[in-house]
CSV table of C-alpha atoms in Angstrom, one decimal:
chain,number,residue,atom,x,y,z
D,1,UNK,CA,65.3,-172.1,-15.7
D,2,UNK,CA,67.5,-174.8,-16.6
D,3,UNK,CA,65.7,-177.3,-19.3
D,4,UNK,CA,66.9,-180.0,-21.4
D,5,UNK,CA,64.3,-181.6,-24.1
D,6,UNK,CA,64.7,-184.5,-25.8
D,7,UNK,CA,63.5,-186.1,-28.9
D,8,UNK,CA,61.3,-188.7,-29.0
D,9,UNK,CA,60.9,-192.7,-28.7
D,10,UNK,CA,62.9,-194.2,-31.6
D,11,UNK,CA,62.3,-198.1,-32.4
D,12,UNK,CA,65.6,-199.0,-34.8
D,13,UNK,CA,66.5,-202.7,-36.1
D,14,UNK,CA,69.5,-204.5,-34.9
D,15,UNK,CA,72.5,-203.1,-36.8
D,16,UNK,CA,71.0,-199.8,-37.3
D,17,UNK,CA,71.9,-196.3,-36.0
D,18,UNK,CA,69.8,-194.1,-33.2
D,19,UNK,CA,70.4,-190.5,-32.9
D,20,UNK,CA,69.1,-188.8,-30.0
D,21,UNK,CA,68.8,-184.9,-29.9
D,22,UNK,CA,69.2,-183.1,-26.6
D,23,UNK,CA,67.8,-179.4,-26.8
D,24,UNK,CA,68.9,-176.9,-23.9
D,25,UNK,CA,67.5,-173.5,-22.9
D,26,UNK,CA,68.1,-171.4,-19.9
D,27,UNK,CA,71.8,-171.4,-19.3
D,28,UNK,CA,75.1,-170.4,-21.1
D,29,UNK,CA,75.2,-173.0,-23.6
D,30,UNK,CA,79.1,-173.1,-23.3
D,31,UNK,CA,80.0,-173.5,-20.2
D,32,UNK,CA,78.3,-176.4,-18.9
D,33,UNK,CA,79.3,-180.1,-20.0
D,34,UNK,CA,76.1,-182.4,-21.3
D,35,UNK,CA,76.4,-186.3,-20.0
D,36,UNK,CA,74.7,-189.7,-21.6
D,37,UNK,CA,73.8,-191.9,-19.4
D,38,UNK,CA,71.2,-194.9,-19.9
D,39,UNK,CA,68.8,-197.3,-18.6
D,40,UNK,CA,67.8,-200.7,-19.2
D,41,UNK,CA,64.3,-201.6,-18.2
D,42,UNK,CA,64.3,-202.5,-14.9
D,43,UNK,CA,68.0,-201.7,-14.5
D,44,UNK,CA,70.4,-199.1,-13.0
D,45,UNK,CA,71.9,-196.3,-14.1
D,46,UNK,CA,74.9,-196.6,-17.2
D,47,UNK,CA,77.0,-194.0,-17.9
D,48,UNK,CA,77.9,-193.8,-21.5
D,49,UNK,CA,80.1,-190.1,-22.3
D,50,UNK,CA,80.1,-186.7,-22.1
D,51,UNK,CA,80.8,-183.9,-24.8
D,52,UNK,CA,82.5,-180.4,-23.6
D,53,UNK,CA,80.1,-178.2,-26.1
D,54,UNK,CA,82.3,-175.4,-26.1
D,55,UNK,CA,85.1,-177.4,-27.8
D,56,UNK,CA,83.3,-180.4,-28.2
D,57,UNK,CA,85.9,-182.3,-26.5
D,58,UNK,CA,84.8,-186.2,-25.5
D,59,UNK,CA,85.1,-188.9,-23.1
D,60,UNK,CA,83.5,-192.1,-23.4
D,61,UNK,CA,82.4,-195.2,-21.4
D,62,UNK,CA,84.9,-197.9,-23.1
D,63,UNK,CA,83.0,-200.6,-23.6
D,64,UNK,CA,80.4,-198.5,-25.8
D,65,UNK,CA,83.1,-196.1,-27.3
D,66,UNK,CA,83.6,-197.4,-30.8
D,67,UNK,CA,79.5,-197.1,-31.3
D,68,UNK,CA,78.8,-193.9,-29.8
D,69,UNK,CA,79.4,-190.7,-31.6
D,70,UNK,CA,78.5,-187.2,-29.9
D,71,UNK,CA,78.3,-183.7,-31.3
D,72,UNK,CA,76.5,-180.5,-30.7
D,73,UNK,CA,75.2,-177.4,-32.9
D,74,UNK,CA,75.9,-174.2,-31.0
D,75,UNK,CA,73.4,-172.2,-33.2
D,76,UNK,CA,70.8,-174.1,-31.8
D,77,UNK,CA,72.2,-175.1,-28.2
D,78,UNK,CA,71.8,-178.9,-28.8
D,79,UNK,CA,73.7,-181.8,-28.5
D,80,UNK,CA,73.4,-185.3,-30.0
D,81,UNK,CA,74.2,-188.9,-29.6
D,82,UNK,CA,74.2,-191.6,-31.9
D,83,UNK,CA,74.7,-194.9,-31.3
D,84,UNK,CA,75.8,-197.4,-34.1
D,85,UNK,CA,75.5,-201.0,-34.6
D,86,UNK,CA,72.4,-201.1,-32.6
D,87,UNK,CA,71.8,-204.9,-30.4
D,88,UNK,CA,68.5,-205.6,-28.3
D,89,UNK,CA,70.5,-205.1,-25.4
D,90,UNK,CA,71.3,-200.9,-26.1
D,91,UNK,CA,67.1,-201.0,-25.5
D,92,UNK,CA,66.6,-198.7,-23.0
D,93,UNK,CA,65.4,-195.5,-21.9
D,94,UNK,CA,68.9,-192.6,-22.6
D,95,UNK,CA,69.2,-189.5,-20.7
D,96,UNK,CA,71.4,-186.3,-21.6
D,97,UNK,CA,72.4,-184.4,-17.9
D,98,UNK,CA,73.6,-181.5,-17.7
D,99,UNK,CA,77.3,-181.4,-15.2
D,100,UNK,CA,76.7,-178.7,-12.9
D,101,UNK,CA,81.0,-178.9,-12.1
D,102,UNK,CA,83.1,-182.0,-12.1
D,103,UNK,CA,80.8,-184.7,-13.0
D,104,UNK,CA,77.8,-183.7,-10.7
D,105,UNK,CA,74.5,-184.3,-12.9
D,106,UNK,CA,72.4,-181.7,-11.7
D,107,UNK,CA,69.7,-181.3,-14.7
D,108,UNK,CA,68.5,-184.1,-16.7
D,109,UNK,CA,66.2,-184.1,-19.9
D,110,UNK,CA,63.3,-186.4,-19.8
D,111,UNK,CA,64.4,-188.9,-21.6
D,112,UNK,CA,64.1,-191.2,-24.6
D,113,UNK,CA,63.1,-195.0,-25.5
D,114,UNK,CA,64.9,-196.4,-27.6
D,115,UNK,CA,63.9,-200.0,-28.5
D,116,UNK,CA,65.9,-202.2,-31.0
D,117,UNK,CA,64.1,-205.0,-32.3
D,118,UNK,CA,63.8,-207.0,-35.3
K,1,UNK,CA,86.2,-198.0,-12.2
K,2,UNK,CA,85.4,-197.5,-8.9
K,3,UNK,CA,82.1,-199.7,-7.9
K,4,UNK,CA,79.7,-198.3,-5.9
K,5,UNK,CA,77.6,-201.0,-3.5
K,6,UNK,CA,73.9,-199.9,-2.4
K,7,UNK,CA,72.3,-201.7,0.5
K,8,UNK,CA,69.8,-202.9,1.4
K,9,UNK,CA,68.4,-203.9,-2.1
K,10,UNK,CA,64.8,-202.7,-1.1
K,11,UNK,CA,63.3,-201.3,2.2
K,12,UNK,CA,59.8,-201.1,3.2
K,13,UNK,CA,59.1,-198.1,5.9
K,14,UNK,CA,55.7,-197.3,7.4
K,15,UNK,CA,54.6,-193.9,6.8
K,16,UNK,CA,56.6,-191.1,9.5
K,17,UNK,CA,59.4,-193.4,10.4
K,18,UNK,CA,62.8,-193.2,9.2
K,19,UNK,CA,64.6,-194.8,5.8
K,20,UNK,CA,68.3,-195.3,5.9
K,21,UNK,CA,70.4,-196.7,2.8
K,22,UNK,CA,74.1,-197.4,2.9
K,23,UNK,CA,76.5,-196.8,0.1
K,24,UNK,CA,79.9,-197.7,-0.3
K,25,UNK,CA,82.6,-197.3,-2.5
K,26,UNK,CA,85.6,-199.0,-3.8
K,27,UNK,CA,87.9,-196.5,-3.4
K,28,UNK,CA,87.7,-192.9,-1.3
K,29,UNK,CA,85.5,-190.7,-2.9
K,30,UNK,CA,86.9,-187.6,-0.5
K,31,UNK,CA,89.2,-185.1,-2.5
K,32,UNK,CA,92.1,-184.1,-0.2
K,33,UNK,CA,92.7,-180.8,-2.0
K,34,UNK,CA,88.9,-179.3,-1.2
K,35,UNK,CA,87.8,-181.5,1.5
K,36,UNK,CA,85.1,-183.1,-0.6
K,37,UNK,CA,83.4,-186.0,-0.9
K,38,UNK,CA,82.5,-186.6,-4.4
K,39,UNK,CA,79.3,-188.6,-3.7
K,40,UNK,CA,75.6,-187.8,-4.8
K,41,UNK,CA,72.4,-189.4,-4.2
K,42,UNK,CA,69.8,-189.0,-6.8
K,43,UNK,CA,65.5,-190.1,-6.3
K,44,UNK,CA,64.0,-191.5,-9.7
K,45,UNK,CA,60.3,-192.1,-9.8
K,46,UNK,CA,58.5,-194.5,-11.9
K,47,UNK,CA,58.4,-193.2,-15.8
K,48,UNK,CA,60.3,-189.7,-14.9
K,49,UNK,CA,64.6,-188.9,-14.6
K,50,UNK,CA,66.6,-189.5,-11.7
K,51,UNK,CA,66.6,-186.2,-9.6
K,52,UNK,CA,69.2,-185.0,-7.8
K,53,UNK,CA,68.3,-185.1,-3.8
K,54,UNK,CA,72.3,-184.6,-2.1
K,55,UNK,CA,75.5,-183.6,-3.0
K,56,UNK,CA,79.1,-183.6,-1.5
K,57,UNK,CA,77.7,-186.5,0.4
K,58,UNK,CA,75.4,-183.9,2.7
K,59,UNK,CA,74.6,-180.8,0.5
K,60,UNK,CA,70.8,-181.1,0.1
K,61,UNK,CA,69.6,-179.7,-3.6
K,62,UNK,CA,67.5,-176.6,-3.5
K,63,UNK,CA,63.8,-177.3,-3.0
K,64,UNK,CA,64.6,-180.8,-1.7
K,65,UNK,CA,62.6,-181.5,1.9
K,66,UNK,CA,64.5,-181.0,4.8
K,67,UNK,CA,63.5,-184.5,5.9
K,68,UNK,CA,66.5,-185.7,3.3
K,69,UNK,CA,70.2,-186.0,4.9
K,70,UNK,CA,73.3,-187.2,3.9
K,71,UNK,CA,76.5,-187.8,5.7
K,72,UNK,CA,79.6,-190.1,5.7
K,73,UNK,CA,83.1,-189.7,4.2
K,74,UNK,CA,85.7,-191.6,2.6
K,75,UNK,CA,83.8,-194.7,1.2
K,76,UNK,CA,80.9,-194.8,3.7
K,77,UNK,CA,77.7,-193.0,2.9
K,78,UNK,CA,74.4,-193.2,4.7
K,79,UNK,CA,71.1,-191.3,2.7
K,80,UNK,CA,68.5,-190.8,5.8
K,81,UNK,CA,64.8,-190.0,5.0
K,82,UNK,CA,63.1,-189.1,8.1
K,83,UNK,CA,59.4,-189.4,8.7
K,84,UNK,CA,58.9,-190.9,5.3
K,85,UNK,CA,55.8,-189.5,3.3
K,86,UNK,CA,53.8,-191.2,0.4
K,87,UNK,CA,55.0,-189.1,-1.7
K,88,UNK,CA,59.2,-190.4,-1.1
K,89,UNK,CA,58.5,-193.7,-2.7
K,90,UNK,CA,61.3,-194.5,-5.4
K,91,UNK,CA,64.6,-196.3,-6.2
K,92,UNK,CA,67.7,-194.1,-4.8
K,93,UNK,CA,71.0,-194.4,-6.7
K,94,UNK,CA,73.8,-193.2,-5.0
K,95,UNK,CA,77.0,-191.8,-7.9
K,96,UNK,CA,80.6,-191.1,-7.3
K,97,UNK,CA,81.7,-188.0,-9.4
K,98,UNK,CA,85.5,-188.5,-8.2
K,99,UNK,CA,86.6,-189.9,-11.5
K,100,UNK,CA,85.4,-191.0,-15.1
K,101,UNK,CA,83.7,-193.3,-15.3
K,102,UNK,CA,80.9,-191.5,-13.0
K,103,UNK,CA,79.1,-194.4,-11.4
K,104,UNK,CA,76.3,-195.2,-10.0
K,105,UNK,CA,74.6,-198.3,-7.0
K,106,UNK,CA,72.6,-200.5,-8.3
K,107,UNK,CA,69.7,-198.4,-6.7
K,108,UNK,CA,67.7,-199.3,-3.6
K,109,UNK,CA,63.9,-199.5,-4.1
K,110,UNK,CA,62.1,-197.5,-0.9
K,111,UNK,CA,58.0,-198.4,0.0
K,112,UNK,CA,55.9,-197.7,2.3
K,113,UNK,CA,54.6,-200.7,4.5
């Protein structure tokens, strides 16, 4: 079945960098787009880019665009997201999804805390 | 971006009646080429990932309980849960895939009364 894994809880100081790892199994690596999206605690739901890992084409969510860099390693079926120039308010909780087609999130991995604090 | 309004904010349902939460959109969501609506509703329990409950506005994810319906077009959505168990207590986002930015409502928190 479809699984994505994620790396675990990161604490970071402001101004640092964060990178999250987002493992898949279960599926054709290629052919499926991977998402970021996070959450603030307490918050909604913030949509921050997705990587094509077949070409690892990009879009991002402009207001976090210049911070937020995302590749993937096709030998190991992952894909990763770091965020740069970290401020208290990226702490939340950042989720990889996996697009079924067109920007439906079907599959989600479990999540991962970041906290940025001094 | 097109903005996505949930309402109401919260609802509180006694157990076996019925939960309805509106969504609307800023701009049609319904794709004239496939005669879609590009709307989803996703559940997210406490501590876990949102999970995907409908899709194309009315398409209910496999394994999902029948209880769970969607319906509406255009940029009027309605997410019904009838006879509302224990275990259906969560905040319900509703997302528009139409267009990038994907976005999401601002969630609508669902307990029992």
């Amino acid at each position: 079945q479809v699984q994505l894994v994620q790396s675990g809880a990161e604490v970071q100081k402001p101004g640092a960098s964060v990178k999250v790892s987002c493992k898949t199994s279960g599926y054709t690596f290629t052919s499926h787009y991977i998402h970021w999206v996070r959450q603030a605690p307490g918050q909604g739901l913030e949509w921050l880019g997705t990587i094509n890992p077949s070409d690892a084409r990009k879009g991002h969510a402009q207001k976090i665009q210049d911070r937020l860099t995302m590749t993937r390693d096709t030998s190991t079926n992952t894909v990763y997201m770091e965020l740069s120039s970290l401020r208290s308010e990226d702490t939340a909780v950042y989720y990889c999804a996996r697009e079924e087609r067109d920007q439906l999130l079907m599959h989600w991995g479990q999540g991962t805390l970041v906290i940025v604090s001094s | 971006d097109i903005v996505m309004t949930q309402s109401p904010g919260s609802l509180a349902v006694s157990l076996g009646e019925r939960a309805t939460i509106n969504c609307k959109s800023s701009q049609s969501l319904l794709y004239s080429s496939n005669n879609k609506n590009y709307l989803g509703w996703f559940r997210q329990k406490p501590g876990q990932p949102p999970q995907l409950v409908i899709y194309w506005a009315s398409t209910r994810q496999s394994g999902v309980p029948a209880r769970f319906s969607g319906s509406g077009s255009g940029t009027d959505f309605t997410l019904t849960i009838d006879s509302l168990q224990a275990e259906d207590v969560a905040v319900y986002y509703c997302q528009q895939y139409y267009t990038t930015p994907p976005t999401f409502g601002q969630g609508t928190k669902v307990e029992i009364k």
